[in-house]
PDB file of C-alpha atoms and ligand atoms in Angstrom:
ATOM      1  CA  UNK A 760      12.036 -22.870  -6.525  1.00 54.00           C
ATOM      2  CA  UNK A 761       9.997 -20.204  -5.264  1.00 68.00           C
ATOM      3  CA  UNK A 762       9.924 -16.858  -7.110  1.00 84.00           C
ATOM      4  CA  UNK A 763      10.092 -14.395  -3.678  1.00 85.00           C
ATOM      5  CA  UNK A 764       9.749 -11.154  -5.693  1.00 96.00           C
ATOM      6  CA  UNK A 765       6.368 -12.164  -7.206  1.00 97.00           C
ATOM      7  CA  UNK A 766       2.933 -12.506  -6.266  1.00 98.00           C
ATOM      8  CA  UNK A 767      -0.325 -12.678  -7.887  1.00 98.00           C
ATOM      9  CA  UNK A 768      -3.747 -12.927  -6.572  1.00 97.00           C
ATOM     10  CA  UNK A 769      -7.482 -12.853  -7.650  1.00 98.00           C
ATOM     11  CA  UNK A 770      -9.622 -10.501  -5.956  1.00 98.00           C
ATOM     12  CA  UNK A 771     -13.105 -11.449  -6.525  1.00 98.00           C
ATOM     13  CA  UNK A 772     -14.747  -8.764  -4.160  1.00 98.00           C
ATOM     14  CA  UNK A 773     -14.529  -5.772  -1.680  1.00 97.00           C
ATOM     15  CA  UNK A 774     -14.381  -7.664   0.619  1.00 98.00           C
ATOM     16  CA  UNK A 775     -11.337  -9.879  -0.457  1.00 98.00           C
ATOM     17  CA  UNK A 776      -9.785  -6.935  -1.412  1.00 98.00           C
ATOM     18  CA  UNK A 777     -10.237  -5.829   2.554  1.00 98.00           C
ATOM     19  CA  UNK A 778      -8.944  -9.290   3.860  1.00 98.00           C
ATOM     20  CA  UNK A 779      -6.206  -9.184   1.308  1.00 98.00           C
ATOM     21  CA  UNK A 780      -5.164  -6.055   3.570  1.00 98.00           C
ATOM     22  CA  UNK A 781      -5.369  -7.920   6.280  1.00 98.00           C
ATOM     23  CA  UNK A 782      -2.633 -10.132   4.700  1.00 98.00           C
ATOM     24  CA  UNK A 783      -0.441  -7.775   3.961  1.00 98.00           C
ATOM     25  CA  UNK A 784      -0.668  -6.546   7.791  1.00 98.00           C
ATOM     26  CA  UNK A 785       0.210 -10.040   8.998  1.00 97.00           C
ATOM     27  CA  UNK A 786       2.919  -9.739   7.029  1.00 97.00           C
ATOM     28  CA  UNK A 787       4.256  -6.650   7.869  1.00 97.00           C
ATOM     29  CA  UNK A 788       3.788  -7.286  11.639  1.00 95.00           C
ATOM     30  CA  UNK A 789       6.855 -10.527  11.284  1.00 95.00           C
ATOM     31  CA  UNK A 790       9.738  -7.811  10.028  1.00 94.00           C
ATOM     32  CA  UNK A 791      11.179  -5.775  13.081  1.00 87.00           C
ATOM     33  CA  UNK A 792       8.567  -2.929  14.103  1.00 81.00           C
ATOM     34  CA  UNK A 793      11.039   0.326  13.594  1.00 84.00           C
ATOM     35  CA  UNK A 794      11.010  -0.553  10.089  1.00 87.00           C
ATOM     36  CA  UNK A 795      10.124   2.054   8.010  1.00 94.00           C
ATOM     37  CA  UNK A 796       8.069   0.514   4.553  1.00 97.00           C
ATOM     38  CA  UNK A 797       6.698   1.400   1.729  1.00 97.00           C
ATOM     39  CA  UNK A 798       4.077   0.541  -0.972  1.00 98.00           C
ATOM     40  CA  UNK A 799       3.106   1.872  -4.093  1.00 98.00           C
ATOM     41  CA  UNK A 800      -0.618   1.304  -5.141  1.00 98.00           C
ATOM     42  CA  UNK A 801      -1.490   1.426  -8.878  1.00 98.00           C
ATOM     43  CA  UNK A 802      -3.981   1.009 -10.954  1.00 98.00           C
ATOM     44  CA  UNK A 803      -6.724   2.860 -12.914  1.00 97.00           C
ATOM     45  CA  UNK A 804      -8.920   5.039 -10.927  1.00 96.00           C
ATOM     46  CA  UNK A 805     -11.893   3.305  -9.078  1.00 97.00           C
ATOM     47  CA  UNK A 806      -9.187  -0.198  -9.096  1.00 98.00           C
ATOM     48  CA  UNK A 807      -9.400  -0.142  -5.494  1.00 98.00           C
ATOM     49  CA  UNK A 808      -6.343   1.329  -4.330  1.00 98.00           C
ATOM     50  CA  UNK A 809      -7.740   3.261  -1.373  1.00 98.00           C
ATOM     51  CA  UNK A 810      -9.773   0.459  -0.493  1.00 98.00           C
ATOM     52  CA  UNK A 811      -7.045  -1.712  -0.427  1.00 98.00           C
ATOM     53  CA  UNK A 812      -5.450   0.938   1.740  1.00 98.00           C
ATOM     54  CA  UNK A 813      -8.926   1.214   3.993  1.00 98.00           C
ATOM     55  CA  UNK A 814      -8.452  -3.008   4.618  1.00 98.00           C
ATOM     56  CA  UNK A 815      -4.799  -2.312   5.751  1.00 98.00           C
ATOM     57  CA  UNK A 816      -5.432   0.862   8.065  1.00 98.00           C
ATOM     58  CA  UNK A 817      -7.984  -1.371  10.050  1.00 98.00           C
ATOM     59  CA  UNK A 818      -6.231  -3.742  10.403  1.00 98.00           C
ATOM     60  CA  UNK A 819      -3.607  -2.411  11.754  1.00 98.00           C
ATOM     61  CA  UNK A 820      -6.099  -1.078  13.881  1.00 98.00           C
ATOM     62  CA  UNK A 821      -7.752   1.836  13.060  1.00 98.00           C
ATOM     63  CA  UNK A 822     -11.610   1.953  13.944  1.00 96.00           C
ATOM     64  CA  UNK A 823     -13.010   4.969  11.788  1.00 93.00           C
ATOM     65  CA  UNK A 824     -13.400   6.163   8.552  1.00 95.00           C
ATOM     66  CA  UNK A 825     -10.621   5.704   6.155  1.00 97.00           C
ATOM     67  CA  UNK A 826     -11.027   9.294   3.768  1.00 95.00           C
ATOM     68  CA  UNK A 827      -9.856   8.722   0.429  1.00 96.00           C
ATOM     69  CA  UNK A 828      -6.412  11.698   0.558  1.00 96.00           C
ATOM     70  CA  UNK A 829      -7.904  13.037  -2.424  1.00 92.00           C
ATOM     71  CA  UNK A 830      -7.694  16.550  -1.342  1.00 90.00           C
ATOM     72  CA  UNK A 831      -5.444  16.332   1.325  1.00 92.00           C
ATOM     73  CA  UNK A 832      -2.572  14.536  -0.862  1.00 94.00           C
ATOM     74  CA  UNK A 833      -2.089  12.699   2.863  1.00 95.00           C
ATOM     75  CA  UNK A 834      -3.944  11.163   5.529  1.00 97.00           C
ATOM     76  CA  UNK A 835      -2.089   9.991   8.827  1.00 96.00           C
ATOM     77  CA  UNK A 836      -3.114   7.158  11.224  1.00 97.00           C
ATOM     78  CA  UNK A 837      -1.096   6.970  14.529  1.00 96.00           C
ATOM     79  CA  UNK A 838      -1.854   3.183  15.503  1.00 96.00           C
ATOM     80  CA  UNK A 839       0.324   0.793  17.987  1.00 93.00           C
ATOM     81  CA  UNK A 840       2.293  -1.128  15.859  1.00 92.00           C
ATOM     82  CA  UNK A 841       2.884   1.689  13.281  1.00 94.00           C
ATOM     83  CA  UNK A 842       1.874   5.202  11.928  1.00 96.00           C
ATOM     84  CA  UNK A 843       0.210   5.255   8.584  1.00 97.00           C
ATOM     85  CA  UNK A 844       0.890   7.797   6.093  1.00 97.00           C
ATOM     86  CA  UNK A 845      -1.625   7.333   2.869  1.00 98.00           C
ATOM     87  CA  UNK A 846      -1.219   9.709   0.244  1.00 97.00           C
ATOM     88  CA  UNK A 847      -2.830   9.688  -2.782  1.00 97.00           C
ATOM     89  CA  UNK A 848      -0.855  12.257  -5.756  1.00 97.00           C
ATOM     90  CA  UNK A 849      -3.365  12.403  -8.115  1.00 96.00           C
ATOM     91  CA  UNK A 850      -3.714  15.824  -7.835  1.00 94.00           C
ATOM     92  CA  UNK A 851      -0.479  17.156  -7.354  1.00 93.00           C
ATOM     93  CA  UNK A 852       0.047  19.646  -9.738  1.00 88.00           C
ATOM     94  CA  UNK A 853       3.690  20.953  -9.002  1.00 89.00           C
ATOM     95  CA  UNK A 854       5.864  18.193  -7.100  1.00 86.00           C
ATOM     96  CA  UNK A 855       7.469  21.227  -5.397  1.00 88.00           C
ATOM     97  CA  UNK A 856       4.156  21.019  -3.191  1.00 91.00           C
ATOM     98  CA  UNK A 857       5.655  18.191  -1.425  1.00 92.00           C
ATOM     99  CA  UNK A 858       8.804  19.806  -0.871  1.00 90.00           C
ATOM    100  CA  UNK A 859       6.513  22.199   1.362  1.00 90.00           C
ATOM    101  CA  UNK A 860       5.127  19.587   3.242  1.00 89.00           C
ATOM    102  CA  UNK A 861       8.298  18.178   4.353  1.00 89.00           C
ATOM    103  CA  UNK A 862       7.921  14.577   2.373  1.00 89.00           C
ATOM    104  CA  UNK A 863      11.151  13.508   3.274  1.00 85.00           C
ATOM    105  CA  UNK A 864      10.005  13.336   6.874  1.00 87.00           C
ATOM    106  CA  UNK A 865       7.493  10.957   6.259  1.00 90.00           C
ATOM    107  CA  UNK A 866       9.771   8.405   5.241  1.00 88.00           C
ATOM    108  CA  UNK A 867      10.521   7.246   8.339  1.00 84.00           C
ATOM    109  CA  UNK A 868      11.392   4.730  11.550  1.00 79.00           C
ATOM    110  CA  UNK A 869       8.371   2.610  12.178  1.00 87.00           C
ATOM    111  CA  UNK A 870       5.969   4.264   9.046  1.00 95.00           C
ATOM    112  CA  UNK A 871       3.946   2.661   6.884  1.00 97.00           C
ATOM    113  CA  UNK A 872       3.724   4.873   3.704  1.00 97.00           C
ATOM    114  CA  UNK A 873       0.889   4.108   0.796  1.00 98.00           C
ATOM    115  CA  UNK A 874       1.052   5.767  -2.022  1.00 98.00           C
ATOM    116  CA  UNK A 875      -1.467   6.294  -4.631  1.00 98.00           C
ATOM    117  CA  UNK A 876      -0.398   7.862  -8.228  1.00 97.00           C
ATOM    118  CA  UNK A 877       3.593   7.835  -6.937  1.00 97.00           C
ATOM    119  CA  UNK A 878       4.523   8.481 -10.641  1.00 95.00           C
ATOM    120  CA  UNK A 879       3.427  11.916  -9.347  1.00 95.00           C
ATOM    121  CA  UNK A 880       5.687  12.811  -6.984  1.00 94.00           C
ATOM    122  CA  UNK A 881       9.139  10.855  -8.967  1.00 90.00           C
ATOM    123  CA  UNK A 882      12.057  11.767  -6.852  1.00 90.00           C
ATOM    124  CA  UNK A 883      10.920  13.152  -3.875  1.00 93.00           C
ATOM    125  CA  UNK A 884       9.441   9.721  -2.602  1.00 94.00           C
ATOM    126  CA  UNK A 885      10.937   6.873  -1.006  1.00 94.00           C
ATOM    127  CA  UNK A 886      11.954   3.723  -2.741  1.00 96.00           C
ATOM    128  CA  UNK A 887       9.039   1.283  -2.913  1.00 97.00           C
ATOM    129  CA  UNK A 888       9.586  -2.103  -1.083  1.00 98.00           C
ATOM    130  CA  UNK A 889       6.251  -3.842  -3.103  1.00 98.00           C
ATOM    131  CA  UNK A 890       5.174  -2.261  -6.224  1.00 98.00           C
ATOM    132  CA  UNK A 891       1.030  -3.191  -6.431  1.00 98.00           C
ATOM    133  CA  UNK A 892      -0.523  -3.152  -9.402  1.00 98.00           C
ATOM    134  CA  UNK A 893      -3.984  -3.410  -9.446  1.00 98.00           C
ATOM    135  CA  UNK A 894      -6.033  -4.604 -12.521  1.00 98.00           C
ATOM    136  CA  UNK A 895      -9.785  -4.361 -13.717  1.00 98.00           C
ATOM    137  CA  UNK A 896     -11.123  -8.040 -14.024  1.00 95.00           C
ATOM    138  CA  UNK A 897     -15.145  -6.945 -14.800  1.00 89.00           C
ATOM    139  CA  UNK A 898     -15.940  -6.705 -10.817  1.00 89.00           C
ATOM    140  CA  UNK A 899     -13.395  -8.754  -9.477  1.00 98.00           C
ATOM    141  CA  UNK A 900      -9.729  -7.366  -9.595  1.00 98.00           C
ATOM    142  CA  UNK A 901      -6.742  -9.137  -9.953  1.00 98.00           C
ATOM    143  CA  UNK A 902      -3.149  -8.070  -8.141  1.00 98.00           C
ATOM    144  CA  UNK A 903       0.123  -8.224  -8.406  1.00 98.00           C
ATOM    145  CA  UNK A 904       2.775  -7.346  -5.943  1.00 98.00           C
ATOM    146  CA  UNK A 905       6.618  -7.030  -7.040  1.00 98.00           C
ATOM    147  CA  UNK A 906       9.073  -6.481  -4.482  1.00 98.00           C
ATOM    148  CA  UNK A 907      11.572  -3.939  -4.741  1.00 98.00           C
ATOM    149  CA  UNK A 908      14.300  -4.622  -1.598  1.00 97.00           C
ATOM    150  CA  UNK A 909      14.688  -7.778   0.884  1.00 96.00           C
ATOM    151  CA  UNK A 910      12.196  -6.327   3.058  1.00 96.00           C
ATOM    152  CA  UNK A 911       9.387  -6.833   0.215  1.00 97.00           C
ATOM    153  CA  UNK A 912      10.659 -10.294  -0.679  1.00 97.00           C
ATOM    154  CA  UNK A 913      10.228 -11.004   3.353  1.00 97.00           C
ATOM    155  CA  UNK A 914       6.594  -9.633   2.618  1.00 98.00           C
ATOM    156  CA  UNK A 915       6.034 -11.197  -0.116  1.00 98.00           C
ATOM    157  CA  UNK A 916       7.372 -14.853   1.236  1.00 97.00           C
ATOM    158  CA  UNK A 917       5.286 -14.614   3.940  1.00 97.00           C
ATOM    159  CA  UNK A 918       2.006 -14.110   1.768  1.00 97.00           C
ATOM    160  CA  UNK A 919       3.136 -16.644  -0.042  1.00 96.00           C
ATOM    161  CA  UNK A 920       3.348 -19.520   2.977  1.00 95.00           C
ATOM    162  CA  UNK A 921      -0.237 -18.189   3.972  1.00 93.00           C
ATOM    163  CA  UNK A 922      -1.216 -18.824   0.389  1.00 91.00           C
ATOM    164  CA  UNK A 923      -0.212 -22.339   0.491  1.00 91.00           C
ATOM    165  CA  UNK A 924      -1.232 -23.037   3.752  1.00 91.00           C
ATOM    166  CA  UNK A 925      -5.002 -22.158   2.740  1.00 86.00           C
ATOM    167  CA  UNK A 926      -4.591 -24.801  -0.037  1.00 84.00           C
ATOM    168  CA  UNK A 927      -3.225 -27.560   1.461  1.00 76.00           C
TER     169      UNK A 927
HETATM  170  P1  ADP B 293      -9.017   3.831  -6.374  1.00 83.18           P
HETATM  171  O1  ADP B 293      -8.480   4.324  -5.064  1.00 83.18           O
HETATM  172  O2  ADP B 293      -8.117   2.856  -7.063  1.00 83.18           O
HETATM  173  O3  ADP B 293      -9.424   4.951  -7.299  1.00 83.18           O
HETATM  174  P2  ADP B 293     -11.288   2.941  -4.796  1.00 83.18           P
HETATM  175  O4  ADP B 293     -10.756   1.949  -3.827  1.00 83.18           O
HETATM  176  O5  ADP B 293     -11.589   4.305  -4.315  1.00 83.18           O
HETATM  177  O6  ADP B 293     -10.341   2.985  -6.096  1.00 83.18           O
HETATM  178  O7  ADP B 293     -12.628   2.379  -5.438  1.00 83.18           O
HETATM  179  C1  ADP B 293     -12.791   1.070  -5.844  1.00 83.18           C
HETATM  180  C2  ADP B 293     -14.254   0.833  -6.117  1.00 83.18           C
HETATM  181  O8  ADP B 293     -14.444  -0.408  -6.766  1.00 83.18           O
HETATM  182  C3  ADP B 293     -15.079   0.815  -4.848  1.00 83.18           C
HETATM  183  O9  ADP B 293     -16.303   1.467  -5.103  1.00 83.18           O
HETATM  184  C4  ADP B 293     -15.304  -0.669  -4.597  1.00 83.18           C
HETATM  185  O10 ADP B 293     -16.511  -0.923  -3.943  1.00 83.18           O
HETATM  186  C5  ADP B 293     -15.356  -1.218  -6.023  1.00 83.18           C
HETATM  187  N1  ADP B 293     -14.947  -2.620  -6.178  1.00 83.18           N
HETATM  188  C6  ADP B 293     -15.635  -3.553  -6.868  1.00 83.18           C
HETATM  189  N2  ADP B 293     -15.014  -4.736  -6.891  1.00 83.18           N
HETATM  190  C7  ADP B 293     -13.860  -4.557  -6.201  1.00 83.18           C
HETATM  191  C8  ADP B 293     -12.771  -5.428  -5.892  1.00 83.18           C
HETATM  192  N3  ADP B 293     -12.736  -6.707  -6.295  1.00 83.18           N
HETATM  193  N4  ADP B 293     -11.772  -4.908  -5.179  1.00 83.18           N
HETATM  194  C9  ADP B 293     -11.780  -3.618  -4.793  1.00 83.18           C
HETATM  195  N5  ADP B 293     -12.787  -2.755  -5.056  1.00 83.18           N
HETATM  196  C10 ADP B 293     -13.829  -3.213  -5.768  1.00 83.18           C
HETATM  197 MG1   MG B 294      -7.948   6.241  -4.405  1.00 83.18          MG
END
């Protein structure tokens, strides 16, 4: 039997990483679009959680630059199939901050929220449908995705046919 709340994959590049975004977009697109989902990214700093995030926001759509939320603590993308909100907590100091900026509104119909450093904000965020974890493998990376609600196991299946499909 299939394990639907696990999934592991080597990353050997950027650009995998990028396509592995893609993956998870193809993905998201099969649940119902007012569905409001969330990730959390972790991983050690420079593991390639914001680029994971960049190969997501494009392509879902988005043509620009994807700015790392560094400063900001959120960037917002308003595509067709779903607004992006991509935070990244590292440098939230007081989690009353995000009280101020109205984080519970975020969380919402037809979002996509991505969240770097969540232990950060514990709380005030939104359950996590996938946890990622993102390891160091010298220049490659390797990831792991554990789902958190039905909606992630949906995600997570659905990788999971596309992984076997490739093989076959
Ligand atoms: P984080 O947001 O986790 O701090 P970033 O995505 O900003 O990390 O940075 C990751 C860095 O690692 C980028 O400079 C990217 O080019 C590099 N990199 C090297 N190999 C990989 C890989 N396999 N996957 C993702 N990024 C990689
Ligand atoms: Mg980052």
């Amino acid at each position: 039997m299939t394990d639907l709340s696990h999934y592991t994959q080597y990353i050997p590049d950027e650009t995998a990483m990028c396509a592995f975004g893609a993956d998870l977009v193809n993905a998201i697109c099969k649940l119902p679009s007012s569905n409001a989902i969330t990730f959390y990214l972790n991983g050690d700093l420079g593991a390639g959680k914001t680029t994971l995030s960049r190969g997501i926001i494009q392509a879902l759509g988005h043509q620009g630059n994807v700015k790392s939320p560094t400063y900001t603590l959120v960037e917002e993308y308003h595509l067709p199939q779903k607004t992006v909100y991509h935070f990244d907590l590292y440098r939230l100091s007081d989690p009353e901050e995000l009280e101020f900026m109205g984080i519970r509104d975020y969380f919402n119909q037809n979002c996509l929220c991505l969240i770097e450093w969540s232990e950060k904000g514990k709380g005030l965020l939104a359950e996590p449908d996938i946890i990622i974890n993102i390891a160091y493998a010298d220049n490659a990376r390797n990831i792991s995705l554990i789902a958190q609600s039905i909606q992630g196991e949906q995600i997570i299946k659905t990788l999971q046919q596309h992984k076997l499909q490739n093989t076959l």
